[in-house]
């Protein structure tokens, strides 16, 4: 575990120049922080998270329809374009890292839509959500796990053997669990999937990431991550930074005691909240629970959704606000 509170990025960004953006991230989030291959949706639908993830699938493909991405067993123009986009992005990573002159050999993070949320997002041939078809769910999960192996191999090759951190984005997990995913028509909702099936699907995905060589697997599932991260064996849970009473920190302390690292991705990057106030907001309730401040070393901080609204010229200042908070928290944790 890192003996510092570090920073990363979990949000998509504005702009269309991936090379420039990744170069900025390398400058602001170099070791000990965690730089990531960012998502820039303004480049078009083939550069969005769902398209990136479909491009990773093994022996399954996706094409765009009026209602969204549709999974198919036959490659089409859209699937080829998404895969070319992914290949170009991975080659860009190699170019940027190859041009660096420093000794930063820290890991690189890469986000994918997890298999549960992917099934709740894409469609099958009849236009319905893939989640509605048990056989299609199994095929998609297997294709996802197989494709991850190739992705990690390329990432490691293109990053000169650096460690790979895979972030599984599961924004729909809670709605899948509670049966609130709408059908294609929008007039009904799909029935909730069995928790056992979801646990197996996500556990298999985490295991596939590890078997492929990922050094860390992160689950970003919102509040659902509190229960599901330890259940499926992920290393890090991405959660909101509590802003209420100390009791809100109790499940986070329990996660830490279960061996799960915490990533808070709601650090404000605009406004004038002093860093000292943010430090107090974290350490105050942590101490009130009787937890050792040093236990927070290894925690990761990330900007709030505000960063997705900032234009590229404002990105460095926003990231510096997060890294400065990480430094202040590290110092405070070491002081006890």
mmCIF file of C-alpha atoms in Angstrom:
data_model
loop_
_atom_site.group_PDB
_atom_site.id
_atom_site.type_symbol
_atom_site.label_atom_id
_atom_site.label_comp_id
_atom_site.label_asym_id
_atom_site.label_seq_id
_atom_site.Cartn_x
_atom_site.Cartn_y
_atom_site.Cartn_z
ATOM 1 C CA UNK A 1 0.000 0.000 0.000
ATOM 2 C CA UNK A 2 1.230 3.455 -0.804
ATOM 3 C CA UNK A 3 2.295 5.389 2.309
ATOM 4 C CA UNK A 4 0.578 8.509 1.032
ATOM 5 C CA UNK A 5 -2.832 9.858 0.127
ATOM 6 C CA UNK A 6 -2.669 10.123 -3.645
ATOM 7 C CA UNK A 7 -4.784 11.498 -6.488
ATOM 8 C CA UNK A 8 -6.307 10.135 -9.682
ATOM 9 C CA UNK A 9 -9.130 10.878 -12.135
ATOM 10 C CA UNK A 10 -12.381 8.916 -12.423
ATOM 11 C CA UNK A 11 -14.434 11.295 -14.600
ATOM 12 C CA UNK A 12 -14.638 11.957 -18.315
ATOM 13 C CA UNK A 13 -13.246 15.254 -19.550
ATOM 14 C CA UNK A 14 -14.071 17.904 -22.110
ATOM 15 C CA UNK A 15 -12.048 18.344 -25.260
ATOM 16 C CA UNK A 16 -11.111 16.287 -28.300
ATOM 17 C CA UNK A 17 -7.301 16.111 -28.133
ATOM 18 C CA UNK A 18 -6.481 12.919 -26.244
ATOM 19 C CA UNK A 19 -2.722 13.259 -26.662
ATOM 20 C CA UNK A 20 -2.706 16.740 -25.132
ATOM 21 C CA UNK A 21 -5.025 15.704 -22.304
ATOM 22 C CA UNK A 22 -3.069 12.564 -21.431
ATOM 23 C CA UNK A 23 0.147 14.588 -21.453
ATOM 24 C CA UNK A 24 -1.404 17.014 -18.943
ATOM 25 C CA UNK A 25 -2.529 14.115 -16.764
ATOM 26 C CA UNK A 26 0.950 12.637 -16.811
ATOM 27 C CA UNK A 27 2.328 15.972 -15.690
ATOM 28 C CA UNK A 28 -0.160 16.491 -12.867
ATOM 29 C CA UNK A 29 -0.821 12.884 -11.830
ATOM 30 C CA UNK A 30 2.598 11.306 -12.202
ATOM 31 C CA UNK A 31 3.941 9.056 -9.431
ATOM 32 C CA UNK A 32 3.050 8.706 -6.631
ATOM 33 C CA UNK A 33 -0.317 9.671 -8.091
ATOM 34 C CA UNK A 34 -2.217 7.567 -10.623
ATOM 35 C CA UNK A 35 -2.623 8.848 -14.175
ATOM 36 C CA UNK A 36 -5.340 7.363 -16.339
ATOM 37 C CA UNK A 37 -6.186 7.038 -20.030
ATOM 38 C CA UNK A 38 -9.043 9.561 -20.044
ATOM 39 C CA UNK A 39 -12.394 9.454 -21.761
ATOM 40 C CA UNK A 40 -13.212 12.411 -24.014
ATOM 41 C CA UNK A 41 -16.840 11.893 -25.134
ATOM 42 C CA UNK A 42 -16.747 15.045 -27.274
ATOM 43 C CA UNK A 43 -14.652 13.043 -29.758
ATOM 44 C CA UNK A 44 -17.835 11.208 -30.700
ATOM 45 C CA UNK A 45 -19.844 8.099 -29.793
ATOM 46 C CA UNK A 46 -17.048 5.710 -30.755
ATOM 47 C CA UNK A 47 -14.880 7.228 -28.009
ATOM 48 C CA UNK A 48 -17.436 6.852 -25.213
ATOM 49 C CA UNK A 49 -17.131 4.314 -22.397
ATOM 50 C CA UNK A 50 -19.643 1.849 -23.862
ATOM 51 C CA UNK A 51 -17.886 1.897 -27.243
ATOM 52 C CA UNK A 52 -14.460 1.495 -25.627
ATOM 53 C CA UNK A 53 -15.734 -1.513 -23.698
ATOM 54 C CA UNK A 54 -17.442 -3.104 -26.703
ATOM 55 C CA UNK A 55 -14.162 -2.719 -28.598
ATOM 56 C CA UNK A 56 -12.499 -4.907 -25.966
ATOM 57 C CA UNK A 57 -14.985 -7.788 -26.306
ATOM 58 C CA UNK A 58 -13.714 -11.068 -27.718
ATOM 59 C CA UNK A 59 -15.729 -12.463 -30.668
ATOM 60 C CA UNK A 60 -18.640 -10.106 -30.048
ATOM 61 C CA UNK A 61 -19.168 -6.785 -31.783
ATOM 62 C CA UNK A 62 -21.398 -3.736 -31.508
ATOM 63 C CA UNK A 63 -23.078 -1.456 -33.999
ATOM 64 C CA UNK A 64 -24.958 1.765 -33.384
ATOM 65 C CA UNK A 65 -28.725 1.864 -33.712
ATOM 66 C CA UNK A 66 -31.170 4.698 -32.982
ATOM 67 C CA UNK A 67 -31.721 3.212 -29.511
ATOM 68 C CA UNK A 68 -28.023 2.684 -28.734
ATOM 69 C CA UNK A 69 -25.335 0.032 -29.164
ATOM 70 C CA UNK A 70 -26.475 -3.412 -30.334
ATOM 71 C CA UNK A 71 -24.405 -6.539 -29.751
ATOM 72 C CA UNK A 72 -23.819 -8.823 -32.719
ATOM 73 C CA UNK A 73 -21.691 -11.779 -33.684
ATOM 74 C CA UNK A 74 -20.676 -10.094 -36.937
ATOM 75 C CA UNK A 75 -18.358 -7.063 -37.139
ATOM 76 C CA UNK A 76 -19.718 -3.967 -38.838
ATOM 77 C CA UNK A 77 -18.541 -0.450 -39.596
ATOM 78 C CA UNK A 78 -19.240 0.827 -36.089
ATOM 79 C CA UNK A 79 -17.427 -2.002 -34.349
ATOM 80 C CA UNK A 80 -14.425 -1.584 -36.627
ATOM 81 C CA UNK A 81 -14.401 2.153 -35.971
ATOM 82 C CA UNK A 82 -14.587 1.672 -32.196
ATOM 83 C CA UNK A 83 -11.732 -0.829 -32.313
ATOM 84 C CA UNK A 84 -9.620 1.498 -34.432
ATOM 85 C CA UNK A 85 -10.305 4.247 -31.903
ATOM 86 C CA UNK A 86 -9.191 2.007 -29.041
ATOM 87 C CA UNK A 87 -6.065 0.930 -30.907
ATOM 88 C CA UNK A 88 -5.225 4.556 -31.669
ATOM 89 C CA UNK A 89 -5.704 5.530 -28.024
ATOM 90 C CA UNK A 90 -3.440 2.738 -26.802
ATOM 91 C CA UNK A 91 -0.776 3.688 -29.341
ATOM 92 C CA UNK A 92 -1.021 7.285 -28.127
ATOM 93 C CA UNK A 93 -0.257 6.087 -24.600
ATOM 94 C CA UNK A 94 2.903 4.421 -25.883
ATOM 95 C CA UNK A 95 3.945 7.599 -27.721
ATOM 96 C CA UNK A 96 3.502 9.854 -24.683
ATOM 97 C CA UNK A 97 5.264 7.512 -22.279
ATOM 98 C CA UNK A 98 8.045 6.883 -24.776
ATOM 99 C CA UNK A 99 8.729 10.618 -25.024
ATOM 100 C CA UNK A 100 9.028 11.095 -21.264
ATOM 101 C CA UNK A 101 12.481 11.661 -19.849
ATOM 102 C CA UNK A 102 11.690 11.120 -16.162
ATOM 103 C CA UNK A 103 11.932 8.000 -14.056
ATOM 104 C CA UNK A 104 8.191 7.683 -13.413
ATOM 105 C CA UNK A 105 7.350 4.010 -13.851
ATOM 106 C CA UNK A 106 4.131 4.096 -11.842
ATOM 107 C CA UNK A 107 1.025 2.233 -12.991
ATOM 108 C CA UNK A 108 -1.544 3.485 -15.500
ATOM 109 C CA UNK A 109 -5.309 3.250 -14.936
ATOM 110 C CA UNK A 110 -7.824 2.286 -17.596
ATOM 111 C CA UNK A 111 -11.618 2.327 -17.221
ATOM 112 C CA UNK A 112 -14.118 -0.114 -18.678
ATOM 113 C CA UNK A 113 -17.849 -0.489 -18.283
ATOM 114 C CA UNK A 114 -18.292 -3.565 -16.106
ATOM 115 C CA UNK A 115 -20.214 -6.572 -17.451
ATOM 116 C CA UNK A 116 -23.349 -5.920 -15.392
ATOM 117 C CA UNK A 117 -23.774 -2.298 -16.486
ATOM 118 C CA UNK A 118 -22.747 -3.175 -20.038
ATOM 119 C CA UNK A 119 -25.579 -5.724 -20.219
ATOM 120 C CA UNK A 120 -27.962 -3.061 -18.899
ATOM 121 C CA UNK A 121 -26.798 -0.585 -21.545
ATOM 122 C CA UNK A 122 -26.471 -2.455 -24.843
ATOM 123 C CA UNK A 123 -29.205 -4.167 -26.843
ATOM 124 C CA UNK A 124 -29.800 -7.465 -28.616
ATOM 125 C CA UNK A 125 -31.148 -7.996 -32.139
ATOM 126 C CA UNK A 126 -34.802 -7.394 -31.214
ATOM 127 C CA UNK A 127 -33.982 -4.008 -29.715
ATOM 128 C CA UNK A 128 -34.435 -5.028 -26.082
ATOM 129 C CA UNK A 129 -31.757 -4.580 -23.428
ATOM 130 C CA UNK A 130 -29.298 -7.452 -23.438
ATOM 131 C CA UNK A 131 -29.911 -7.876 -19.709
ATOM 132 C CA UNK A 132 -33.287 -9.421 -20.569
ATOM 133 C CA UNK A 133 -31.660 -12.478 -22.221
ATOM 134 C CA UNK A 134 -29.952 -14.958 -19.829
ATOM 135 C CA UNK A 135 -27.943 -16.636 -22.577
ATOM 136 C CA UNK A 136 -26.787 -13.311 -23.973
ATOM 137 C CA UNK A 137 -25.744 -12.212 -20.474
ATOM 138 C CA UNK A 138 -23.524 -15.278 -20.118
ATOM 139 C CA UNK A 139 -21.994 -14.813 -23.560
ATOM 140 C CA UNK A 140 -21.315 -11.135 -22.910
ATOM 141 C CA UNK A 141 -19.685 -11.789 -19.538
ATOM 142 C CA UNK A 142 -17.433 -14.479 -21.033
ATOM 143 C CA UNK A 143 -16.513 -12.239 -23.962
ATOM 144 C CA UNK A 144 -15.716 -9.396 -21.552
ATOM 145 C CA UNK A 145 -13.430 -11.563 -19.433
ATOM 146 C CA UNK A 146 -11.633 -12.961 -22.471
ATOM 147 C CA UNK A 147 -11.177 -9.535 -24.032
ATOM 148 C CA UNK A 148 -9.657 -8.113 -20.851
ATOM 149 C CA UNK A 149 -6.706 -10.481 -21.192
ATOM 150 C CA UNK A 150 -5.796 -9.017 -24.586
ATOM 151 C CA UNK A 151 -6.349 -5.453 -23.346
ATOM 152 C CA UNK A 152 -4.006 -5.811 -20.374
ATOM 153 C CA UNK A 153 -1.351 -7.433 -22.559
ATOM 154 C CA UNK A 154 -1.440 -4.470 -24.960
ATOM 155 C CA UNK A 155 -1.456 -1.961 -22.104
ATOM 156 C CA UNK A 156 1.583 -3.557 -20.491
ATOM 157 C CA UNK A 157 3.400 -3.656 -23.824
ATOM 158 C CA UNK A 158 2.538 -0.033 -24.629
ATOM 159 C CA UNK A 159 3.529 1.189 -21.165
ATOM 160 C CA UNK A 160 6.925 -0.528 -21.037
ATOM 161 C CA UNK A 161 5.750 -3.046 -18.467
ATOM 162 C CA UNK A 162 4.173 -0.579 -16.052
ATOM 163 C CA UNK A 163 1.501 -1.866 -13.745
ATOM 164 C CA UNK A 164 -2.095 -1.720 -14.957
ATOM 165 C CA UNK A 165 -4.988 -0.596 -12.772
ATOM 166 C CA UNK A 166 -8.367 -1.593 -14.201
ATOM 167 C CA UNK A 167 -11.392 0.425 -13.133
ATOM 168 C CA UNK A 168 -14.707 -1.399 -13.530
ATOM 169 C CA UNK A 169 -17.425 1.217 -13.935
ATOM 170 C CA UNK A 170 -20.732 -0.205 -12.710
ATOM 171 C CA UNK A 171 -23.093 2.791 -12.580
ATOM 172 C CA UNK A 172 -26.149 0.597 -13.201
ATOM 173 C CA UNK A 173 -25.434 -2.055 -10.562
ATOM 174 C CA UNK A 174 -27.866 -0.686 -7.978
ATOM 175 C CA UNK A 175 -30.686 -0.374 -10.539
ATOM 176 C CA UNK A 176 -30.022 -3.909 -11.794
ATOM 177 C CA UNK A 177 -30.173 -5.243 -8.229
ATOM 178 C CA UNK A 178 -33.450 -3.458 -7.513
ATOM 179 C CA UNK A 179 -35.155 -4.085 -10.869
ATOM 180 C CA UNK A 180 -35.184 -0.477 -12.067
ATOM 181 C CA UNK A 181 -33.551 -0.801 -15.496
ATOM 182 C CA UNK A 182 -36.133 0.372 -18.059
ATOM 183 C CA UNK A 183 -37.040 -1.773 -21.025
ATOM 184 C CA UNK A 184 -36.312 -0.497 -24.521
ATOM 185 C CA UNK A 185 -39.826 0.963 -24.725
ATOM 186 C CA UNK A 186 -39.396 2.774 -21.429
ATOM 187 C CA UNK A 187 -42.863 1.712 -20.257
ATOM 188 C CA UNK A 188 -41.725 -1.136 -18.021
ATOM 189 C CA UNK A 189 -38.650 -2.180 -16.100
ATOM 190 C CA UNK A 190 -36.634 -5.371 -16.339
ATOM 191 C CA UNK A 191 -36.900 -7.727 -13.404
ATOM 192 C CA UNK A 192 -34.070 -7.657 -10.888
ATOM 193 C CA UNK A 193 -31.316 -10.168 -11.516
ATOM 194 C CA UNK A 194 -30.464 -12.709 -8.805
ATOM 195 C CA UNK A 195 -27.772 -11.462 -6.458
ATOM 196 C CA UNK A 196 -25.942 -14.760 -6.778
ATOM 197 C CA UNK A 197 -25.667 -14.326 -10.551
ATOM 198 C CA UNK A 198 -24.423 -10.776 -10.151
ATOM 199 C CA UNK A 199 -21.848 -11.817 -7.572
ATOM 200 C CA UNK A 200 -20.539 -14.569 -9.845
ATOM 201 C CA UNK A 201 -20.450 -12.242 -12.865
ATOM 202 C CA UNK A 202 -18.524 -9.537 -11.038
ATOM 203 C CA UNK A 203 -16.256 -11.956 -9.174
ATOM 204 C CA UNK A 204 -15.362 -13.601 -12.478
ATOM 205 C CA UNK A 205 -14.650 -10.174 -13.987
ATOM 206 C CA UNK A 206 -12.339 -9.217 -11.108
ATOM 207 C CA UNK A 207 -10.610 -12.600 -11.321
ATOM 208 C CA UNK A 208 -10.163 -12.190 -15.084
ATOM 209 C CA UNK A 209 -8.529 -8.793 -14.541
ATOM 210 C CA UNK A 210 -6.101 -10.297 -12.042
ATOM 211 C CA UNK A 211 -5.361 -13.317 -14.205
ATOM 212 C CA UNK A 212 -4.612 -10.952 -17.091
ATOM 213 C CA UNK A 213 -1.988 -9.194 -14.973
ATOM 214 C CA UNK A 214 -3.782 -6.152 -13.540
ATOM 215 C CA UNK A 215 -2.094 -5.177 -10.293
ATOM 216 C CA UNK A 216 -5.182 -3.455 -8.873
ATOM 217 C CA UNK A 217 -8.896 -3.806 -9.634
ATOM 218 C CA UNK A 218 -11.174 -0.897 -8.746
ATOM 219 C CA UNK A 219 -14.975 -1.073 -8.503
ATOM 220 C CA UNK A 220 -16.806 2.190 -9.184
ATOM 221 C CA UNK A 221 -20.436 1.414 -8.406
ATOM 222 C CA UNK A 222 -21.557 4.410 -6.383
ATOM 223 C CA UNK A 223 -23.127 3.647 -3.020
ATOM 224 C CA UNK A 224 -23.588 0.014 -4.079
ATOM 225 C CA UNK A 225 -19.821 -0.348 -3.918
ATOM 226 C CA UNK A 226 -19.930 -0.395 -0.121
ATOM 227 C CA UNK A 227 -21.592 -3.818 -0.146
ATOM 228 C CA UNK A 228 -20.322 -5.201 -3.438
ATOM 229 C CA UNK A 229 -16.601 -4.352 -3.447
ATOM 230 C CA UNK A 230 -15.584 -6.838 -0.731
ATOM 231 C CA UNK A 231 -18.169 -9.341 -1.953
ATOM 232 C CA UNK A 232 -16.582 -9.619 -5.411
ATOM 233 C CA UNK A 233 -12.952 -9.268 -4.324
ATOM 234 C CA UNK A 234 -12.073 -5.858 -5.782
ATOM 235 C CA UNK A 235 -9.199 -3.948 -4.190
ATOM 236 C CA UNK A 236 -10.579 -0.401 -4.188
ATOM 237 C CA UNK A 237 -14.067 1.089 -3.833
ATOM 238 C CA UNK A 238 -14.857 4.460 -5.432
ATOM 239 C CA UNK A 239 -17.250 6.349 -3.163
ATOM 240 C CA UNK A 240 -18.586 9.801 -2.394
ATOM 241 C CA UNK A 241 -16.805 11.705 0.325
ATOM 242 C CA UNK A 242 -19.356 11.820 3.177
ATOM 243 C CA UNK A 243 -20.557 15.294 4.081
ATOM 244 C CA UNK A 244 -22.920 14.377 6.902
ATOM 245 C CA UNK A 245 -22.654 12.982 10.427
ATOM 246 C CA UNK A 246 -19.932 10.639 11.627
ATOM 247 C CA UNK A 247 -22.288 7.668 11.220
ATOM 248 C CA UNK A 248 -21.884 7.966 7.442
ATOM 249 C CA UNK A 249 -18.246 6.961 7.879
ATOM 250 C CA UNK A 250 -18.991 3.717 9.730
ATOM 251 C CA UNK A 251 -19.444 1.532 6.608
ATOM 252 C CA UNK A 252 -16.289 3.071 5.125
ATOM 253 C CA UNK A 253 -14.321 2.181 8.236
ATOM 254 C CA UNK A 254 -15.716 -1.348 7.961
ATOM 255 C CA UNK A 255 -14.591 -1.505 4.329
ATOM 256 C CA UNK A 256 -11.092 -0.456 5.351
ATOM 257 C CA UNK A 257 -10.993 -3.117 8.062
ATOM 258 C CA UNK A 258 -12.045 -5.665 5.414
ATOM 259 C CA UNK A 259 -8.922 -4.769 3.423
ATOM 260 C CA UNK A 260 -10.590 -2.542 0.811
ATOM 261 C CA UNK A 261 -8.884 0.717 -0.088
ATOM 262 C CA UNK A 262 -11.005 3.838 -0.427
ATOM 263 C CA UNK A 263 -11.165 6.271 -3.333
ATOM 264 C CA UNK A 264 -13.182 9.440 -2.784
ATOM 265 C CA UNK A 265 -14.196 10.947 -6.115
ATOM 266 C CA UNK A 266 -16.131 13.999 -4.959
ATOM 267 C CA UNK A 267 -13.258 16.340 -4.097
ATOM 268 C CA UNK A 268 -14.386 19.874 -5.068
ATOM 269 C CA UNK A 269 -12.209 21.505 -7.699
ATOM 270 C CA UNK A 270 -14.010 24.835 -7.890
ATOM 271 C CA UNK A 271 -15.031 27.249 -5.152
ATOM 272 C CA UNK A 272 -12.970 28.444 -2.251
ATOM 273 C CA UNK A 273 -13.194 25.688 0.356
ATOM 274 C CA UNK A 274 -9.798 25.774 2.110
ATOM 275 C CA UNK A 275 -7.674 22.638 1.969
ATOM 276 C CA UNK A 276 -7.521 22.708 5.777
ATOM 277 C CA UNK A 277 -11.322 22.458 5.918
ATOM 278 C CA UNK A 278 -11.305 19.451 3.574
ATOM 279 C CA UNK A 279 -8.646 17.774 5.730
ATOM 280 C CA UNK A 280 -10.792 18.346 8.812
ATOM 281 C CA UNK A 281 -13.829 16.971 6.975
ATOM 282 C CA UNK A 282 -11.981 13.693 6.435
ATOM 283 C CA UNK A 283 -9.935 13.276 9.596
ATOM 284 C CA UNK A 284 -12.548 14.589 12.042
ATOM 285 C CA UNK A 285 -15.118 11.793 11.702
ATOM 286 C CA UNK A 286 -12.376 9.199 11.126
ATOM 287 C CA UNK A 287 -10.877 10.025 14.525
ATOM 288 C CA UNK A 288 -14.326 10.126 16.151
ATOM 289 C CA UNK A 289 -14.785 6.500 15.110
ATOM 290 C CA UNK A 290 -11.582 5.616 16.934
ATOM 291 C CA UNK A 291 -9.707 4.911 13.702
ATOM 292 C CA UNK A 292 -5.986 5.545 13.389
ATOM 293 C CA UNK A 293 -5.389 8.478 11.001
ATOM 294 C CA UNK A 294 -2.429 6.565 9.556
ATOM 295 C CA UNK A 295 -4.934 3.982 8.303
ATOM 296 C CA UNK A 296 -6.005 6.516 5.668
ATOM 297 C CA UNK A 297 -2.575 6.384 4.037
ATOM 298 C CA UNK A 298 -3.184 4.603 0.760
ATOM 299 C CA UNK A 299 -6.514 6.354 0.221
ATOM 300 C CA UNK A 300 -7.013 7.856 -3.239
ATOM 301 C CA UNK A 301 -8.679 11.177 -4.033
ATOM 302 C CA UNK A 302 -10.330 12.171 -7.307
ATOM 303 C CA UNK A 303 -12.079 15.314 -8.561
ATOM 304 C CA UNK A 304 -15.833 15.687 -8.361
ATOM 305 C CA UNK A 305 -18.086 15.793 -11.416
ATOM 306 C CA UNK A 306 -17.267 19.502 -11.668
ATOM 307 C CA UNK A 307 -14.108 18.580 -13.558
ATOM 308 C CA UNK A 308 -16.168 17.241 -16.477
ATOM 309 C CA UNK A 309 -17.488 20.762 -17.032
ATOM 310 C CA UNK A 310 -14.103 22.492 -17.131
ATOM 311 C CA UNK A 311 -12.437 23.410 -20.401
ATOM 312 C CA UNK A 312 -8.959 21.934 -20.997
ATOM 313 C CA UNK A 313 -7.019 25.084 -19.954
ATOM 314 C CA UNK A 314 -8.514 24.816 -16.451
ATOM 315 C CA UNK A 315 -7.620 21.143 -16.009
ATOM 316 C CA UNK A 316 -4.135 21.572 -14.450
ATOM 317 C CA UNK A 317 -5.351 23.896 -11.685
ATOM 318 C CA UNK A 318 -8.213 21.540 -10.834
ATOM 319 C CA UNK A 319 -5.921 18.522 -10.602
ATOM 320 C CA UNK A 320 -3.416 20.458 -8.511
ATOM 321 C CA UNK A 321 -6.162 21.187 -6.002
ATOM 322 C CA UNK A 322 -6.642 17.441 -5.542
ATOM 323 C CA UNK A 323 -2.928 16.621 -5.316
ATOM 324 C CA UNK A 324 -2.441 19.442 -2.792
ATOM 325 C CA UNK A 325 -5.221 17.975 -0.665
ATOM 326 C CA UNK A 326 -3.542 14.581 -0.911
ATOM 327 C CA UNK A 327 -0.286 16.074 0.324
ATOM 328 C CA UNK A 328 -1.986 17.855 3.217
ATOM 329 C CA UNK A 329 -3.859 14.702 4.234
ATOM 330 C CA UNK A 330 -0.675 12.650 4.055
ATOM 331 C CA UNK A 331 1.065 15.082 6.386
ATOM 332 C CA UNK A 332 -1.868 15.148 8.802
ATOM 333 C CA UNK A 333 -2.166 11.345 8.834
ATOM 334 C CA UNK A 334 1.523 10.943 9.578
ATOM 335 C CA UNK A 335 1.244 13.423 12.441
ATOM 336 C CA UNK A 336 -1.642 11.421 13.892
#
